[in-house]
Structures are given as C-alpha cells and as structure tokens.
Coordinates of C-alpha atoms in Angstrom, one line a residue:
M1 CA -18.3 -122.0 80.0
N2 CA -17.2 -120.6 83.3
A3 CA -17.2 -117.3 85.3
Q4 CA -14.4 -115.9 83.1
N5 CA -15.6 -117.1 79.7
L6 CA -19.3 -117.1 79.0
S7 CA -21.3 -118.8 76.3
K8 CA -22.0 -116.6 73.2
R9 CA -25.6 -116.2 74.4
L10 CA -24.7 -115.0 77.9
E11 CA -21.8 -112.9 76.6
T12 CA -24.3 -111.0 74.5
V13 CA -26.6 -110.5 77.5
A14 CA -23.6 -109.2 79.4
S15 CA -22.7 -106.7 76.6
F16 CA -26.0 -104.9 77.3
V17 CA -25.3 -104.4 81.1
P18 CA -24.4 -100.7 81.7
K19 CA -21.1 -100.1 83.4
G20 CA -21.6 -99.4 87.1
A21 CA -25.0 -101.0 87.2
I22 CA -26.3 -103.0 90.1
V23 CA -27.6 -106.2 88.6
A24 CA -30.0 -108.9 89.7
D25 CA -29.7 -112.1 87.6
I26 CA -32.9 -114.0 88.0
G27 CA -32.6 -117.8 87.4
S28 CA -28.9 -117.4 87.8
D29 CA -28.0 -121.2 87.8
H30 CA -24.3 -121.3 88.5
A31 CA -24.1 -117.5 88.8
Y32 CA -21.7 -117.4 85.9
L33 CA -23.2 -114.1 84.6
P34 CA -22.9 -112.1 87.8
C35 CA -19.4 -113.5 88.5
Y36 CA -18.3 -112.5 84.9
L37 CA -19.8 -109.0 85.3
V38 CA -17.9 -108.4 88.5
H39 CA -14.6 -109.9 87.2
K40 CA -14.8 -107.7 84.1
G41 CA -15.3 -104.6 86.2
I42 CA -18.7 -104.0 84.5
V43 CA -20.6 -104.0 87.9
Q44 CA -19.5 -103.6 91.4
K45 CA -22.1 -105.8 93.0
A46 CA -24.9 -108.1 92.0
V47 CA -27.7 -110.4 93.2
A48 CA -28.0 -114.0 91.9
G49 CA -31.6 -115.3 92.4
E50 CA -32.5 -119.0 92.0
V51 CA -35.8 -120.6 92.9
V52 CA -34.5 -124.3 92.9
D53 CA -32.3 -125.5 95.7
G54 CA -29.8 -127.4 93.5
P55 CA -28.9 -124.4 91.2
Y56 CA -29.0 -122.2 94.3
Q57 CA -26.3 -124.4 96.0
S58 CA -24.3 -124.3 92.7
A59 CA -24.5 -120.5 92.6
L60 CA -23.3 -120.3 96.3
K61 CA -20.4 -122.6 95.5
K62 CA -19.4 -120.7 92.4
V63 CA -19.5 -117.3 94.1
K64 CA -17.3 -118.7 96.9
E65 CA -14.9 -120.3 94.5
E66 CA -14.5 -117.0 92.7
G67 CA -13.9 -115.1 96.0
L68 CA -16.9 -112.8 95.4
E69 CA -19.0 -113.4 98.5
D70 CA -18.7 -109.7 99.4
R71 CA -19.8 -108.6 95.9
I72 CA -22.5 -111.1 94.9
T73 CA -25.5 -112.0 97.1
V74 CA -27.0 -115.3 96.3
R75 CA -30.7 -115.8 97.3
L76 CA -33.1 -118.7 97.2
A77 CA -36.3 -117.0 96.1
D78 CA -39.1 -117.1 93.6
G79 CA -38.4 -114.7 90.7
L80 CA -38.1 -111.0 91.6
E81 CA -38.6 -111.8 95.3
A82 CA -34.8 -112.3 95.3
I83 CA -34.4 -108.5 95.1
G84 CA -34.4 -106.5 98.4
E85 CA -35.1 -102.8 98.6
S86 CA -31.6 -102.2 100.1
D87 CA -29.9 -103.9 97.1
G88 CA -30.3 -100.9 94.9
V89 CA -30.8 -103.0 91.9
D90 CA -31.2 -100.9 88.7
T91 CA -30.7 -103.6 86.0
I92 CA -32.3 -107.1 85.8
T93 CA -31.2 -110.0 83.6
I94 CA -33.4 -113.0 83.0
A95 CA -32.0 -115.6 80.5
G96 CA -32.7 -119.1 79.4
M97 CA -36.5 -119.4 80.0
G98 CA -39.5 -119.2 77.8
G99 CA -41.0 -115.8 77.0
S100 CA -44.2 -116.6 78.8
L101 CA -42.4 -117.6 82.0
I102 CA -40.3 -114.4 81.8
V103 CA -43.5 -112.4 81.6
S104 CA -45.0 -114.2 84.5
I105 CA -42.0 -113.4 86.6
L106 CA -42.2 -109.7 85.7
E107 CA -45.9 -109.6 86.4
K108 CA -45.8 -111.4 89.7
N109 CA -43.9 -108.7 91.6
P110 CA -44.3 -105.5 89.6
E111 CA -43.3 -103.4 92.7
K112 CA -39.8 -104.8 92.4
L113 CA -39.4 -103.0 89.1
E114 CA -40.0 -99.5 90.4
S115 CA -36.3 -98.6 90.8
V116 CA -35.2 -100.7 87.7
H117 CA -34.0 -98.7 84.7
R118 CA -33.1 -101.6 82.3
L119 CA -34.3 -105.2 81.7
I120 CA -32.2 -107.5 79.6
L121 CA -34.2 -110.6 78.7
Q122 CA -33.2 -113.6 76.7
P123 CA -36.2 -115.9 76.0
N124 CA -35.5 -119.4 74.6
K125 CA -38.8 -119.0 72.7
H126 CA -41.8 -116.8 72.2
A127 CA -40.1 -113.4 72.5
K128 CA -43.4 -112.0 71.2
F129 CA -44.9 -112.4 74.7
I130 CA -42.2 -110.1 76.1
R131 CA -42.8 -107.5 73.3
K132 CA -46.6 -107.5 74.1
W133 CA -45.8 -107.1 77.8
A134 CA -43.5 -104.2 77.1
L135 CA -46.2 -102.4 75.0
A136 CA -48.8 -102.9 77.8
H137 CA -46.5 -101.7 80.7
Q138 CA -44.7 -98.7 79.2
W139 CA -41.3 -100.3 78.5
E140 CA -39.5 -99.5 75.3
I141 CA -37.4 -102.1 73.5
I142 CA -34.2 -100.0 72.8
D143 CA -32.2 -102.8 71.3
E144 CA -32.3 -106.5 70.3
A145 CA -29.8 -109.1 69.3
I146 CA -30.0 -112.6 67.8
V147 CA -27.3 -115.2 68.1
E148 CA -26.8 -118.8 67.2
E149 CA -25.1 -121.2 69.6
D150 CA -24.9 -125.0 69.4
A151 CA -27.5 -125.1 66.6
K152 CA -30.0 -123.1 68.6
I153 CA -31.0 -119.5 68.0
Y154 CA -31.6 -117.0 70.8
E155 CA -33.0 -113.5 70.9
I156 CA -32.0 -110.9 73.4
L157 CA -34.2 -107.9 74.2
V158 CA -33.1 -104.8 76.0
L159 CA -35.9 -102.7 77.6
E160 CA -36.0 -99.3 79.3
R161 CA -38.9 -97.3 80.4
G162 CA -40.7 -95.4 77.6
Q163 CA -43.4 -95.5 75.0
M164 CA -43.2 -97.3 71.7
E165 CA -45.4 -98.6 68.9
L166 CA -45.0 -101.9 67.2
T167 CA -46.6 -103.4 64.1
E168 CA -47.8 -107.0 64.2
A169 CA -44.7 -108.0 62.3
E170 CA -42.4 -106.2 64.8
I171 CA -44.1 -107.9 67.7
L172 CA -43.5 -111.3 66.2
L173 CA -40.0 -110.7 64.6
G174 CA -38.5 -107.8 66.6
K175 CA -38.3 -104.2 65.3
H176 CA -34.5 -103.9 65.6
L177 CA -34.0 -107.4 64.2
L178 CA -36.2 -106.7 61.3
R179 CA -34.2 -103.6 60.4
E180 CA -30.9 -105.6 60.4
K181 CA -32.2 -108.9 58.9
S182 CA -29.0 -110.7 59.8
E183 CA -28.1 -114.1 58.4
V184 CA -29.1 -115.7 61.8
F185 CA -32.5 -113.8 61.7
L186 CA -33.2 -115.0 58.2
K187 CA -32.2 -118.6 59.1
K188 CA -34.5 -118.6 62.1
W189 CA -37.6 -117.4 60.3
N190 CA -37.0 -119.5 57.1
N191 CA -36.9 -122.5 59.4
E192 CA -40.1 -121.3 61.2
V193 CA -41.9 -121.0 57.9
K194 CA -40.8 -124.5 56.9
H195 CA -42.1 -125.9 60.2
W196 CA -45.4 -124.1 59.9
K197 CA -45.9 -125.4 56.4
K198 CA -45.3 -129.0 57.6
V199 CA -47.9 -128.4 60.4
L200 CA -50.3 -127.1 57.8
Q201 CA -49.9 -130.3 55.7
S202 CA -50.7 -132.4 58.7
L203 CA -53.8 -130.2 59.5
E204 CA -55.1 -130.7 56.0
K205 CA -55.5 -134.4 56.9
A206 CA -57.3 -133.7 60.1
E207 CA -61.1 -133.3 60.7
S208 CA -62.2 -129.7 60.0
T209 CA -63.3 -128.7 63.5
P210 CA -63.5 -125.0 64.5
E211 CA -60.2 -125.3 66.3
I212 CA -58.4 -126.9 63.3
I213 CA -59.8 -124.2 61.0
A214 CA -58.7 -121.4 63.4
K215 CA -55.2 -123.0 63.7
R216 CA -54.9 -123.3 59.9
E217 CA -55.9 -119.6 59.4
E218 CA -53.4 -118.5 62.1
L219 CA -50.6 -120.4 60.4
L220 CA -51.5 -119.1 57.0
H221 CA -51.5 -115.6 58.3
H222 CA -48.1 -116.0 60.1
I223 CA -46.6 -117.6 57.0
A224 CA -47.7 -114.7 54.8
L225 CA -46.5 -112.1 57.3
V226 CA -43.1 -113.6 57.7
E227 CA -42.6 -114.4 54.0
E228 CA -43.5 -110.8 53.0
V229 CA -40.9 -109.5 55.5
I230 CA -38.0 -111.8 54.8
Q231 CA -38.4 -111.6 51.0
S232 CA -38.6 -107.8 50.9

C-alpha cells in the first residue's frame, strides 16, 4: 500500500468521499488516505491528524515525499482537536479503530462536528456502537459497505445529518448490509454465530453466577437474532 494505491479497505473509505470535499482524516498514520484523495483529484486539501508522535512523523514525511505540503496539513493532536475552524472541514474519515474508540473521539469534541456534513467511519469491530451513537445524535447512516482483506472483514459506515430508525437487528448487522446480504456479510455473521456457540459451550461448564446466566442469555438472543436474519 502507498499514497497512489490504497488497501481495499481504505480504497472503499475513499470511494465515499464527495468530490471537492475538505477532509480531515483522524488517526491518519502514514497519511496514505489524504495523499491518495489529493492525487486522485477527489479533494483539493485535507488535514491529517495523529495523536502519537511516531505516526505523526511518518505522516509528515509521507506528505513531504508526495510534494503535498501545500495541500495537506499534518497535526499532532488528540482526535478532532486536529481540526481548526479555518480548515473548513466538511468531511471526516476515521478508519482502523474499534467502534467504541471512534465513538469516544466523536463525543469528546462535538463542537468540531458543527460544520461537518459527512462522516465515513471504518471500525475494526463493534460497528453497533457507531450505529447507536448515530441514532442518539441525529446522524443518518446513508450507506454501508463490507469488505474482506487479508482474512479480516471490515465494515464502512457513511453518515450524514438526519433522522433514522433502526431495529435491533439493523443496529447489530447494519440496515444497508442486511438488505444486500453479500457473501462477505454472510461469512462474517456465520463465523460470529460459530464463535458465540463455542463460548456458550464453555459457559455451560462454568458456575451459574448471575453474570454467567446473563451472558448466556445475551448470547442465545444474539444467535437467534442473527440466524433468523441470515437464513431468511
């Protein structure tokens, strides 16, 4: 992967960035995504934010190597604090973190979202936390994608301001992904059900404490919910 050729996961994230957007990529690592977006003419300028010094230095180096210092601003900052009012950011990408961490980043500096029209979020796990956050904060999930790369499966969620309703199954599995039921989607959830059933077997051997009973009931509920969906 480099600034000209992204991984399948990041290329999918990039595909949802509107042409002409001003993007802030939070947790940008080597700044591959902002560099790619500028090189492809999708965006004119971008911000690459990184909270750790090592990746921040890598992003600085990559932007310089690509000759994009006048188009991409690299900042060492915690989450959305990388965004300044004068940047004019209207689109935010956050990729490669857990869903709960992405939500904590969004909740920590809500004022930074006031001028933002689109969020493109790629959680490595627990996308349901993002869907719950979207419901609670008047963001609508307008699209979703699911891709497999290097034996790992990733979900990408695209949010814009608006109202929506989601069922319990749609919060867990994704409304748009449920509608499509792609091969990758079915593979992910069949694997999850197998994993949950193994956990259940181990719980059967454990002492029946209130916590174990609650966990068992939760797993049984999720298994029934997912099996009903993927078999319909």
